[in-house]
Coordinates of C-alpha atoms and ligand atoms in Angstrom, one line a residue:
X1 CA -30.6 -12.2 14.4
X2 CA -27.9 -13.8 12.2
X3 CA -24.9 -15.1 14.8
X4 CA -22.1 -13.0 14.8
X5 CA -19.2 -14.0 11.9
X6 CA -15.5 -14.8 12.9
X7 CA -13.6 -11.6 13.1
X8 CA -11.9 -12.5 10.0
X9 CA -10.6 -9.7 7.4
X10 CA -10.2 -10.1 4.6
X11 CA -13.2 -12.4 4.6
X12 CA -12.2 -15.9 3.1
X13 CA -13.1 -17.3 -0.4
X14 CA -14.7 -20.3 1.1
X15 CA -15.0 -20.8 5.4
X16 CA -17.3 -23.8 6.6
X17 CA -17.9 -23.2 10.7
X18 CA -17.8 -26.7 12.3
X19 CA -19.9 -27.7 15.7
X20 CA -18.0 -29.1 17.9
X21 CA -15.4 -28.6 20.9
X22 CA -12.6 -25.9 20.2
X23 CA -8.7 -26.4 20.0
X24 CA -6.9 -25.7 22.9
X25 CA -3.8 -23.4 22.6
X26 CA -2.3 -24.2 25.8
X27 CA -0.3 -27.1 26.2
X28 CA -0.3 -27.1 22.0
X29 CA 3.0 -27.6 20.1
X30 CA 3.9 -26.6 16.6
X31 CA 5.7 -28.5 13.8
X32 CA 6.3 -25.8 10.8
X33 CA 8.2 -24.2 8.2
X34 CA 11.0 -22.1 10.2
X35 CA 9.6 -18.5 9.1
X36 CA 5.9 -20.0 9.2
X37 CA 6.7 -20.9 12.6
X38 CA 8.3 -17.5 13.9
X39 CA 5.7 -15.9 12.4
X40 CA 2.8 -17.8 14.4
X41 CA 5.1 -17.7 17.3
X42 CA 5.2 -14.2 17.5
X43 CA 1.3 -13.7 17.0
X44 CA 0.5 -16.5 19.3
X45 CA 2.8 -15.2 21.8
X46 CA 1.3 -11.3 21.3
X47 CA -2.0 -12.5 21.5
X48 CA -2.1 -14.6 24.2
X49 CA 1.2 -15.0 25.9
X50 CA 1.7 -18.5 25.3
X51 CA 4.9 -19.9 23.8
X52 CA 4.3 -22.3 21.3
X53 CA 7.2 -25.2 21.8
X54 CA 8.2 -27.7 19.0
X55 CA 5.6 -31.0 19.3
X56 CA 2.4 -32.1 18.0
X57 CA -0.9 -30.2 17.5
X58 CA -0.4 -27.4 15.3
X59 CA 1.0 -28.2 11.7
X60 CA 2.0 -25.5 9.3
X61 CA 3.4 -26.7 5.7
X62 CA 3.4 -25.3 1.7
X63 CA 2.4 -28.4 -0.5
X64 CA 2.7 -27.2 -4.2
X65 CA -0.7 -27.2 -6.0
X66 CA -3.7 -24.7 -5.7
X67 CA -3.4 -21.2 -6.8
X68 CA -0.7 -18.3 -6.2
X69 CA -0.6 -17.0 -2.3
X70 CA -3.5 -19.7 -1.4
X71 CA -3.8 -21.9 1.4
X72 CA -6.5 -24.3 3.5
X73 CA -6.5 -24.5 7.4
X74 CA -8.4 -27.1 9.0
X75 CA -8.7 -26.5 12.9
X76 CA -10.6 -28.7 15.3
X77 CA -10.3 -30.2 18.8
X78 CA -7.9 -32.9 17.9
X79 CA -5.3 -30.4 15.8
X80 CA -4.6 -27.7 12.9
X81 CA -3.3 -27.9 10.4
X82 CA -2.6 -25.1 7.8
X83 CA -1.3 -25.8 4.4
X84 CA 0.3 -23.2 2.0
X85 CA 0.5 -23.9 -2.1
X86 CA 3.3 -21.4 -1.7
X87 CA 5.1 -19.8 1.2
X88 CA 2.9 -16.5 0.8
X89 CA 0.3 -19.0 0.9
X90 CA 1.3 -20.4 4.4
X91 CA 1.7 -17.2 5.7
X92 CA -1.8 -15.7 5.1
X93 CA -3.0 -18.5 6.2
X94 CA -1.2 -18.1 9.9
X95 CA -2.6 -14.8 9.7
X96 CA -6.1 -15.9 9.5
X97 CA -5.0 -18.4 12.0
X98 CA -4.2 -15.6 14.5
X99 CA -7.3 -13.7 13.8
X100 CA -9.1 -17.1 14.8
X101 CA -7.7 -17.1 18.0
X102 CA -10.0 -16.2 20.9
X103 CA -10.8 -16.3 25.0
X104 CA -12.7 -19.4 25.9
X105 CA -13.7 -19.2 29.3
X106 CA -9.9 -19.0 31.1
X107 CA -8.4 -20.7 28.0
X108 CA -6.9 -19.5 24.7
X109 CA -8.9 -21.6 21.5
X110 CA -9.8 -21.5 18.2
X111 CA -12.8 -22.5 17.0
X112 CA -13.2 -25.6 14.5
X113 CA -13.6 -24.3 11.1
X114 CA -12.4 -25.2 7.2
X115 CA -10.9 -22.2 5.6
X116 CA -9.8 -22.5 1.8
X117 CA -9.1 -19.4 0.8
X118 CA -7.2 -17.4 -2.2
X119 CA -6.9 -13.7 -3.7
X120 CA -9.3 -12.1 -6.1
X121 CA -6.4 -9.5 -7.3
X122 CA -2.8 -10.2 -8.0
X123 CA -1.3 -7.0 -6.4
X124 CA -2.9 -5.6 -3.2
X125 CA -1.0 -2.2 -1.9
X126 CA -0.6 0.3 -0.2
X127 CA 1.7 3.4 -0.3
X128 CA 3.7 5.4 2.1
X129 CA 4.8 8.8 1.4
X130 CA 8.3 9.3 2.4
X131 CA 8.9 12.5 0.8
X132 CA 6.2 14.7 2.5
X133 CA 7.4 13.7 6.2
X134 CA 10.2 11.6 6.0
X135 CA 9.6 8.3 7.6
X136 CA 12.8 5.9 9.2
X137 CA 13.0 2.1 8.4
X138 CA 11.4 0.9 11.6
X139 CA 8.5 2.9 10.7
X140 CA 8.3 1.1 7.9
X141 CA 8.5 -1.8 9.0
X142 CA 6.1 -1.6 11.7
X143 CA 3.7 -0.3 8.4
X144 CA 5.2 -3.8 6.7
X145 CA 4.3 -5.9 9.9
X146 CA 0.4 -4.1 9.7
X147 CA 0.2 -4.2 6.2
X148 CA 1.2 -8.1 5.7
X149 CA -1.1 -9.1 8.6
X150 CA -4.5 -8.2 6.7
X151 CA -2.6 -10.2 3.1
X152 CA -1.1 -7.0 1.4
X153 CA 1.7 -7.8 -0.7
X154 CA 2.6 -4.9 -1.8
X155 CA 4.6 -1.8 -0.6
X156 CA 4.8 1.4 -2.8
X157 CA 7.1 3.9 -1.3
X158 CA 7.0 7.3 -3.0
X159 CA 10.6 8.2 -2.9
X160 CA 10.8 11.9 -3.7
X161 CA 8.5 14.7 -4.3
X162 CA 9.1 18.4 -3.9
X163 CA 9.7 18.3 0.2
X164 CA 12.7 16.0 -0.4
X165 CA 14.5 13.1 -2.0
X166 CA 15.1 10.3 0.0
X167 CA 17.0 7.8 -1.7
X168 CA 20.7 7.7 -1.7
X169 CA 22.0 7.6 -4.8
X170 CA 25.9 6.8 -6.1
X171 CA 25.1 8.3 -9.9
X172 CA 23.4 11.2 -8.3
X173 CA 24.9 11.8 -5.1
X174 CA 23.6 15.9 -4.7
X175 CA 20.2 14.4 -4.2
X176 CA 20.4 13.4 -1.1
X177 CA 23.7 15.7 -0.3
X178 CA 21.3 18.7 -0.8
X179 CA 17.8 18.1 -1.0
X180 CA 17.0 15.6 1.6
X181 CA 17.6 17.9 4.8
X182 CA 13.9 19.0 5.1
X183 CA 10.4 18.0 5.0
X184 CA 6.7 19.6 5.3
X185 CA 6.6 22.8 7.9
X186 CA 9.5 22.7 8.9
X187 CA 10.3 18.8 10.0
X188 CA 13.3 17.2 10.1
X189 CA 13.8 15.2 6.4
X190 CA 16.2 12.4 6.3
X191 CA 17.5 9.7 3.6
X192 CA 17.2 5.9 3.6
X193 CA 21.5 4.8 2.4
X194 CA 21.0 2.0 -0.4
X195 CA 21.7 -0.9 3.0
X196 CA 18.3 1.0 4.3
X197 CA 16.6 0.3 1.5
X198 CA 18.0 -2.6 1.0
X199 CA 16.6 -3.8 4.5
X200 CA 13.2 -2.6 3.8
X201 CA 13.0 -4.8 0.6
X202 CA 14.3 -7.4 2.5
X203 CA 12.4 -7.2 5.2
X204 CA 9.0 -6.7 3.0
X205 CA 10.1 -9.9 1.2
X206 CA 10.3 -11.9 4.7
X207 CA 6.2 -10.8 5.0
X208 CA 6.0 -11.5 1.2
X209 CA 5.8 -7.8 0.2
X210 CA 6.9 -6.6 -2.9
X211 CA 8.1 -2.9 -3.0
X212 CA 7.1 -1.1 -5.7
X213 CA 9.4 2.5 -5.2
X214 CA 8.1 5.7 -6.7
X215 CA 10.4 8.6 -8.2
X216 CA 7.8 11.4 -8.9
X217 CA 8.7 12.9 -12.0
X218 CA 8.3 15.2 -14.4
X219 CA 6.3 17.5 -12.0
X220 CA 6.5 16.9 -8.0
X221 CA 10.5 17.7 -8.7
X222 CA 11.1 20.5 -6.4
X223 CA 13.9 18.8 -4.6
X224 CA 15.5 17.4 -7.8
X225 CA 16.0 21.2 -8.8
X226 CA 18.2 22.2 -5.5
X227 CA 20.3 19.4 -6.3
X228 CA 20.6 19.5 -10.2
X229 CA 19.3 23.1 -10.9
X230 CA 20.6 22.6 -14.8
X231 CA 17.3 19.6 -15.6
X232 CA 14.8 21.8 -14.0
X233 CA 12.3 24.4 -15.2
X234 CA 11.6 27.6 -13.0
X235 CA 8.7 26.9 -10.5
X236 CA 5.2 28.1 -12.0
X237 CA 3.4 29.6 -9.5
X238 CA 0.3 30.7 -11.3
X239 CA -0.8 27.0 -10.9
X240 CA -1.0 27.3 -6.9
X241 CA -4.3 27.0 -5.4
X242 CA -3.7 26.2 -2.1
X243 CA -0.4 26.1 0.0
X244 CA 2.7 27.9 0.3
X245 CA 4.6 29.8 -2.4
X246 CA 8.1 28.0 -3.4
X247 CA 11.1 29.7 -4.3
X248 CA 13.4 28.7 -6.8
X249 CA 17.0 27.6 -5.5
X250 CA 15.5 26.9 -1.9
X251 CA 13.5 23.6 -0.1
X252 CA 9.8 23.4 -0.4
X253 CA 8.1 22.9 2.8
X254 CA 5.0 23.7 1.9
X255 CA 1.6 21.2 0.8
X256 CA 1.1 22.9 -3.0
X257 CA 1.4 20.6 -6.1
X258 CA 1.6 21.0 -9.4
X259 CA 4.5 24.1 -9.7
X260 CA 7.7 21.8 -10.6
X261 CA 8.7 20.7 -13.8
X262 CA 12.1 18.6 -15.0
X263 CA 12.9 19.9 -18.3
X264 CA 11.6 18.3 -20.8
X265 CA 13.2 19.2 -24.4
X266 CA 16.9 19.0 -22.8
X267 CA 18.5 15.5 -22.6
X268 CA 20.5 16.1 -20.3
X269 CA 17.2 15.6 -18.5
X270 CA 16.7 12.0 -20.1
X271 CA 20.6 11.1 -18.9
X272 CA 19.2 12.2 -15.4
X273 CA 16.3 9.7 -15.7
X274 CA 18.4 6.8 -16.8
X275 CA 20.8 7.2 -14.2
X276 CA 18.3 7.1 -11.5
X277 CA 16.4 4.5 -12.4
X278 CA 19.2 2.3 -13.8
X279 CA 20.3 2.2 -9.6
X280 CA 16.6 2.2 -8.8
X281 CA 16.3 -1.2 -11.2
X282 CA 19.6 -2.9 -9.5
X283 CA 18.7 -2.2 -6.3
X284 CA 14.9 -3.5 -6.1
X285 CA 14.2 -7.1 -6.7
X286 CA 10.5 -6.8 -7.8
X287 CA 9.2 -6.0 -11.3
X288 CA 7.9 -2.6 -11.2
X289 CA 9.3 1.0 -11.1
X290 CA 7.0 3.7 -10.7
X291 CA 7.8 7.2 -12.5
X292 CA 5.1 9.5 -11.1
X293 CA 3.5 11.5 -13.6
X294 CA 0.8 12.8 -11.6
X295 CA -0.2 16.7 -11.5
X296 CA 2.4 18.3 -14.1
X297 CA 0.4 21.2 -14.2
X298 CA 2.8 23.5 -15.4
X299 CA 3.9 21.3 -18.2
X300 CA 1.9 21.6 -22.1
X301 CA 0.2 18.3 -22.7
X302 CA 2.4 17.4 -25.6
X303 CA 5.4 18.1 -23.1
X304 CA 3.9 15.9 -20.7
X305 CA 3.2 13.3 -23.6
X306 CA 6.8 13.5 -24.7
X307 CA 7.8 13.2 -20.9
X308 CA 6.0 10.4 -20.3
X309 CA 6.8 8.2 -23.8
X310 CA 10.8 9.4 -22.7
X311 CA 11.0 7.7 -19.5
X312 CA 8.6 4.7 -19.6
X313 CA 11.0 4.0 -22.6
X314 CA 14.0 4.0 -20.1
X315 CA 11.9 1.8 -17.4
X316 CA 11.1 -0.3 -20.2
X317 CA 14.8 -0.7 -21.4
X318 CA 15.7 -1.7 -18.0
X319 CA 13.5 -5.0 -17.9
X320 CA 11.1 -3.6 -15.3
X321 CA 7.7 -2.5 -16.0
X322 CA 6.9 1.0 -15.4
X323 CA 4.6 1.9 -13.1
X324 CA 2.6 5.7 -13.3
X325 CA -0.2 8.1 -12.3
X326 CA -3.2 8.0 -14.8
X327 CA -2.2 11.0 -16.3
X328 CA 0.5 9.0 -17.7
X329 CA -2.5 7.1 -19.6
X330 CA -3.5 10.6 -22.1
X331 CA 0.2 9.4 -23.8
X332 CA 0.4 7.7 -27.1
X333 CA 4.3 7.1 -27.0
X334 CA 3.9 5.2 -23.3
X335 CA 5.8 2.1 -23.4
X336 CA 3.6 -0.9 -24.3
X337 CA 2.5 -2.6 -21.1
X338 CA 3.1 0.3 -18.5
X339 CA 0.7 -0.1 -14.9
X340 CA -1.4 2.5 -14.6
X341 CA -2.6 3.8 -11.1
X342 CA -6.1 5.2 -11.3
X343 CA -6.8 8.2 -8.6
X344 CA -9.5 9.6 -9.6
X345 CA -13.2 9.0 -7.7
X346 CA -15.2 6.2 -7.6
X347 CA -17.9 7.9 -9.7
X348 CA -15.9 9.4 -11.6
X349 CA -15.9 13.3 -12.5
X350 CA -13.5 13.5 -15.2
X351 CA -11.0 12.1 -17.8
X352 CA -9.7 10.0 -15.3
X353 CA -11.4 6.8 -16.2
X354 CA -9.9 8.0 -20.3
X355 CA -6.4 8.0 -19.5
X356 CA -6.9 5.0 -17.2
X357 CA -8.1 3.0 -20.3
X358 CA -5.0 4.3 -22.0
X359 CA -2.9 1.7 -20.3
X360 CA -5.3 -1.0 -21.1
X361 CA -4.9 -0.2 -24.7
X362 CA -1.7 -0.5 -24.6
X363 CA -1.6 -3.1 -23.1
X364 CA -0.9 -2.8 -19.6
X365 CA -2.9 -2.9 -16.5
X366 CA -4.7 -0.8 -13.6
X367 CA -4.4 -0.5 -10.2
X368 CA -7.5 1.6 -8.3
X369 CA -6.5 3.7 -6.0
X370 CA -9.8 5.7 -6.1
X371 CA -9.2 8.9 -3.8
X372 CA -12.5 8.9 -2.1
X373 CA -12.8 5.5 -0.9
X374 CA -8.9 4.0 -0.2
X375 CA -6.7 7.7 0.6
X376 CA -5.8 6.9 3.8
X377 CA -4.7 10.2 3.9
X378 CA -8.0 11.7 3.9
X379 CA -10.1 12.5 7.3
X380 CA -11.8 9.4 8.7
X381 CA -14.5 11.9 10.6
X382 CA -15.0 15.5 10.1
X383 CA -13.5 16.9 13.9
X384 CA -10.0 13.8 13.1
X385 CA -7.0 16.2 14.0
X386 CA -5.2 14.4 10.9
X387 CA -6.5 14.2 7.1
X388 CA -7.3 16.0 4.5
X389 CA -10.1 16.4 3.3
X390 CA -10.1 17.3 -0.7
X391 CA -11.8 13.8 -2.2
X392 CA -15.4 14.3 -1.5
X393 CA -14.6 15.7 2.4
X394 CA -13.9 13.1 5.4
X395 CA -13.7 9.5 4.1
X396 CA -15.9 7.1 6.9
X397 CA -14.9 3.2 6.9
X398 CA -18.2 2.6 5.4
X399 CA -17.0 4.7 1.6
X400 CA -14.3 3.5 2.5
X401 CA -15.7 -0.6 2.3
X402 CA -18.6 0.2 -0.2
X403 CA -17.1 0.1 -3.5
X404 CA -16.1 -2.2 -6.6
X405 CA -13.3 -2.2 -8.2
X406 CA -14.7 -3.8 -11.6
X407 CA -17.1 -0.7 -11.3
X408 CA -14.9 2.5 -11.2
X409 CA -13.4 2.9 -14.6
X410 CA -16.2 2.0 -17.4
X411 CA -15.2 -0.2 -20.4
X412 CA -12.3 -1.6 -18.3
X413 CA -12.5 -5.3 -17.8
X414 CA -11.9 -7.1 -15.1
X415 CA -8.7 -8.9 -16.3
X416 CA -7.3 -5.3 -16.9
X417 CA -7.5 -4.6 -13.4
X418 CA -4.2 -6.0 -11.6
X419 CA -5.4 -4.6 -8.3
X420 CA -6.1 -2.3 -5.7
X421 CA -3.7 0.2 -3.7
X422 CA -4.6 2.4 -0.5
X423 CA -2.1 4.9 -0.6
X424 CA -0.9 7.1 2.7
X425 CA 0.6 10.8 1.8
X426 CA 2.1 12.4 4.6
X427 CA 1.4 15.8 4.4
X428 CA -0.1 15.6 8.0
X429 CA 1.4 12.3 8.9
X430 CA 4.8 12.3 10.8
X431 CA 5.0 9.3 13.7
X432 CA 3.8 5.6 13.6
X433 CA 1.4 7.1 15.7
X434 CA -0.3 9.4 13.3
X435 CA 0.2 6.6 10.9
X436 CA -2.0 4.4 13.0
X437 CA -4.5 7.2 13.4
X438 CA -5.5 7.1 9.9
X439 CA -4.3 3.9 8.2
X440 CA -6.6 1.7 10.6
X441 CA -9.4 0.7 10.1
X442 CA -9.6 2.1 6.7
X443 CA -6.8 -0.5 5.3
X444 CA -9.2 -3.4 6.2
X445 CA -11.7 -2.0 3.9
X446 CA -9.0 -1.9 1.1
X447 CA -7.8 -5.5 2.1
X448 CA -10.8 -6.9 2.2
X449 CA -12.1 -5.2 -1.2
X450 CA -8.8 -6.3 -3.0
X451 CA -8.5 -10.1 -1.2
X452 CA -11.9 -11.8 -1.1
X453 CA -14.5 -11.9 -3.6
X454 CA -16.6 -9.4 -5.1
X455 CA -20.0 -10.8 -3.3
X456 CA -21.0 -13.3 -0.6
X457 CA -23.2 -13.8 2.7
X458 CA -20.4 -12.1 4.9
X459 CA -19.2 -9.1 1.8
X460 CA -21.9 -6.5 3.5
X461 CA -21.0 -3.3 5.4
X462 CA -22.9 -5.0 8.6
X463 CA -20.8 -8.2 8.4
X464 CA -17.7 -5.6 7.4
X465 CA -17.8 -3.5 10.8
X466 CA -18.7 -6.4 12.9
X467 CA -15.6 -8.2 12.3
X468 CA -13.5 -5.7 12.1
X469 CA -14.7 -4.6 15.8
X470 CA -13.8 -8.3 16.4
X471 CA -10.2 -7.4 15.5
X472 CA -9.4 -4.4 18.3
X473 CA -8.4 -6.7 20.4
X474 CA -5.9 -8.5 18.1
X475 CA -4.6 -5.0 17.0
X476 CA -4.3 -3.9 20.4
X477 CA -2.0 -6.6 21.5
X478 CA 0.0 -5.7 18.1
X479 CA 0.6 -2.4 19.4
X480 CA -1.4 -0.6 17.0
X481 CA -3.0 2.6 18.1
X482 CA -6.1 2.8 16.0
X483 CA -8.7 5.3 16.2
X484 CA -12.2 3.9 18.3
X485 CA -14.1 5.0 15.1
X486 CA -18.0 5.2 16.3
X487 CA -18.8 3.5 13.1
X488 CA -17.6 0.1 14.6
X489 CA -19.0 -1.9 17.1
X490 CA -15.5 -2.7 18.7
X491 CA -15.1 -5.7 21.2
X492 CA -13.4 -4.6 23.9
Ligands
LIG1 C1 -2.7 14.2 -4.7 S1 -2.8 11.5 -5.7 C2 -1.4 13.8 -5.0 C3 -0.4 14.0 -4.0 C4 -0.9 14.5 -2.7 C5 -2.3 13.9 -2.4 C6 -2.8 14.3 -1.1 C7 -1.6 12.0 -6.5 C8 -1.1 11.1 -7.5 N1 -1.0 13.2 -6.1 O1 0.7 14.8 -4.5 O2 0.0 14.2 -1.7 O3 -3.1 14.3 -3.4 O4 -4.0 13.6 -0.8

C-alpha cells in the first residue's frame, strides 16, 4: 500500500519527506515578519491552542529571489524555518505550515519535511455572487479567510445583476437608493457604502487577494432599469425558460436570465458606463474590471458586438484591463488585451471554446471557469438541499478534481491561460453556512488544479481525497462547516 501523503492542498511543486524525529510545537517560539507572524499565530492557536511567544524555533522571513508568490519551508526537530521570495510567498508558505501541523502522541508536531513550492497559474479565483442574495462584509471575509488558506489570490465579486445592485455609488446614487432593497424570493438585499468595499479590498489585500469586481452588463441589468429606467430596454420575456416572469418598473426576485438589456444605440447609455466604472476604477487597487457580458439573450449579436467593443473601450481608457464572460470573445471591436472568462464545459458543447479564443487573438488572456467541474454553485450530490444542477447535473469532488485546464478550450495555449476561477452564484446560497455547504471541498479541487502542477506522484484523484480527508480536522477548528461528502475518506 503506498503510505498515506501529508494532508497538504494544493499539493506542492517539490516536497522531500525527511526520517527523523518531529518538531515540537509546544514550548516553540517564533521570530517573523509582523503579518507572517499573526497569521501563524492565529492558525497555530486554532489548531492546537498553543500560543506561539516571541523566541527561537520557528523562523518566518521573505528573502527576494525565486519566483512570484513562492516560498521553501524547511522543518525538522531542531527548527523551521519558512522563507517567502515575496510576502504572498511567506504567507502560503505558513499556510502549508498549518496544514503540516498534527497530533503526536499528547504533543502538537510537524513532521520534518523540505517544501519548495510555487504557482502553476498567475491568478487563482473564485467568485461570490452578491447580487443574487446579498452577502455582508464579514461574510466575505470569512470567504477571504477560506479562500487565502488553500493560496487563492483572487476575489471576483459580481456586484449587480438583475436581483439588485450593490455598490454604492456617488455618480449614480439611485442604484443603490432604489434597486438594492431586495434579493432572490423574497430576501432582504442590502449595499456595501464605498468604506465597505473599501474594507473588503483591504482586507483581501492583508491575505494577498486581489479583487476583481464585476458589473454585469449589458444583459443581467434588471436593477439598473428601476433606478435609471431612461438606459434600459423593456424586459423580453420570450427568452425565459425557467424562473419567474419580471415586470418592468418593479424588483426581480426571481432565478431567470437573459430578459434585461441596457440600451445599446443611446449614449446616454455609454455616459452611464463611464460613470460607473470611472468610481469602480478609483476605488479598486488591482488591475482588472469585469463588465459581465454573459447571457444577453435578448440583445441582436451585432448589438451585443457593439456593446461589448463600447465598454471594454471605456475599461480600457481607464488604465485597467477589462475583464468579461466569453461571449464577450464573438466581438471584433473588444479592446485589445481584454481577460476572457471561459464558462462553458470541460468537453465542450458549443462555441464557447470560439469566443474564448477571441480574446487570445486579441491579445488577451483566459481564465476557466468550466461550469461542470469548478461551479460551486452546482449540487455536490444529487439529494444536497443546495445547488443547482444545470452543468451536466450534481457536480461530485472527483469532476470537480479531474480536469486540465490546458485541455478545455482547443488551440488555446498554455501561456494564454492566466488561470483558473471557481465561481459561487447565490441563487440558493444566503448564510456563511450555506456557503460552507457547497464551497468546501469543491474549492480544494480548484486550488489544487490552479496551484501545483499539471502531473506528479501525489496529482491523482486517490492522493486528491486522501488529503483532503486529512484536512477536516484543520477546517473544523477554522470553523468551517463543510459537508462530510462520502466521496472522502475524512480523518476524524
Ligand atoms: C449562469 S455563468 C450565469 C449566472 C447564473 C449561473 C448559475 C454566467 C456567466 N451566468 O447568471 O447565476 O449560471 O449557475
Amino acid at each position: 500500500m503506498a503510505p498515506v501523503p501529508l494532508p497538504l492542498v494544493p499539493f506542492p511543486a517539490h516536497i522531500d519527506v525527511r526520517r527523523g524525529p518531529a518538531f515540537d510545537l509546544s514550548g516553540a517560539g517564533l521570530s517573523a515578519d509582523p503579518d507572517a507572524a499573526t497569521a501563524l499565530r492565529s492558525l497555530v492557536a486554532a489548531r492546537t491552542g498553543l500560543d506561539l511567544p516571541d523566541g527561537d524555533g520557528i523562523v518566518l522571513t521573505v528573502q527576494d529571489g525565486g519566483p512570484a508568490e513562492s516560498y521553501v519551508l524547511e522543518a525538522a526537530a531542531t527548527g523551521i524555518r519558512v522563507t517567502g521570495a515575496d510576502a504572498a510567498g511567506l504567507h502560503y508558505g505558513v499556510q502549508t505550515l498549518g496544514q503540516l501541523i498534527r497530533r503526536d502522541g499528547d504533543r502538537w508536531a510537524v513532521p520534518p519535511v523540505r517544501v519548495e513550492d510555487a504557482p502553476r497559474f498567475a491568478y487563482r479565483g473564485v467568485m461570490l455572487d452578491v447580487a443574487r442574495h446579498f452577502h455582508d462584509v464579514p461574510t466575505v471575509r470569512a470567504y477571504i479567510d477560506r479562500a487565502a488558506s488553500l493560496k487563492v489570490n483572487v476575489l471576483h465579486l459580481h456586484l449587480s445583476d438583475d436581483q439588485g445592485w450593490r455598490l454604492e455609488l456617488r455618480s449614480r446614487p439611485e442604484l443603490t437608493a432604489t434597486a438594492s432593497a431586495t434579493a432572490v424570493d423574497g430576501a432582504e438585499g442590502g449595499f456595501y457604502t464605498q468604506d465597505d468595499y473599501r474594507a473588503i479590498v483591504a482586507y483581501a489585500a492583508s491575505h494577498h487577494m486581489t479583487v476583481v469586481p464585476e458589473f454585469d452588463m449589458p444583459g443581467h441589468t434588471h436593477a439598473v432599469s428601476l433606478a435609471y429606467p431612461g438606459i434600459a430596454e423593456a424586459p423580453v420575456t420570450d427568452v425565459i425558460t425557467e424562473g419567474a416572469i419580471p415586470v418592468e418598473g418593479e424588483p426581480y426576485t426571481g432565478t431567470a436570465v437573459g430578459f434585461s438589456s441596457l440600451r445599446v444605440h443611446d449614449e446616454a447609455t455609454y455616459a452611464f458606463v463611464r460613470d460607473v466604472f470611472a468610481e469602480l476604477a478609483e476605488l479598486t487597487p488591482g488591475p482588472w474590471l469585469h463588465f459581465g457580458g454573459d447571457e444577453s439573450h435578448g440583445t441582436t449579436p451585432e448589438d451585443f458586438a457593439r456593446f461589448v467593443s463600447r465598454a471594454s473601450a471605456v475599461i480600457a481608457d481607464l488604465g485597467k484591463t477589462p475583464m468579461a464572460w466569453h461571449e464577450a470573445g464573438a466581438a471584433t471591436g473588444l479592446a485589445p488585451g481584454t481577460v476572457g472568462q471561459y464558462w462553458g464545459f470541460v468537453t465542450p458543447v458549443d462555441a464557447a471554446p470560439q469566443h474564448a479564443r477571441g480574446f487570445a487573438d486579441r491579445g488577451g488572456r483566459v481564465v476557466l471557469s468550466p461550469a461542470d467541474a469548478v461551479y460551486l454553485d452546482m449540487k455536490p450530490t444529487d439529494d444536497a438541499p443546495l445547488g443547482l444542477t444545470w452543468a451536466n447535473g450534481a457536480t461530485s469532488l472527483e469532476r470537480a478534481y479531474s480536469w486540465e485546464p490546458a485541455d478545455v478550450v482547443d488551440g488555446l495555449p498554455e501561456d494564454a491561460i492566466l488561470g483558473v476561477e471557481a465561481p459561487l452564484w447565490t441563487e440558493t446560497v444566503a448564510t456563511l453556512a450555506d456557503i460552507d455547504a457547497l464551497v468546501f471541498p469543491r474549492i480544494a479541487a480548484a486550488a489544487e488544479i490552479a496551484w501545483s502542477p499539471a502531473t506528479g506522484a501525489e496529482r491523482t484523484w486517490e492522493s486528491f481525497r486522501t488529503r483532503v480527508g486529512g484536512l477536516g480536522p484543520l477546517w473544523t477548528s477554522l470553523g468551517v462547516r463543510f459537508p462530510a461528502l462520502a466521496e472522502v475518506p475524512w480523518t476524524t
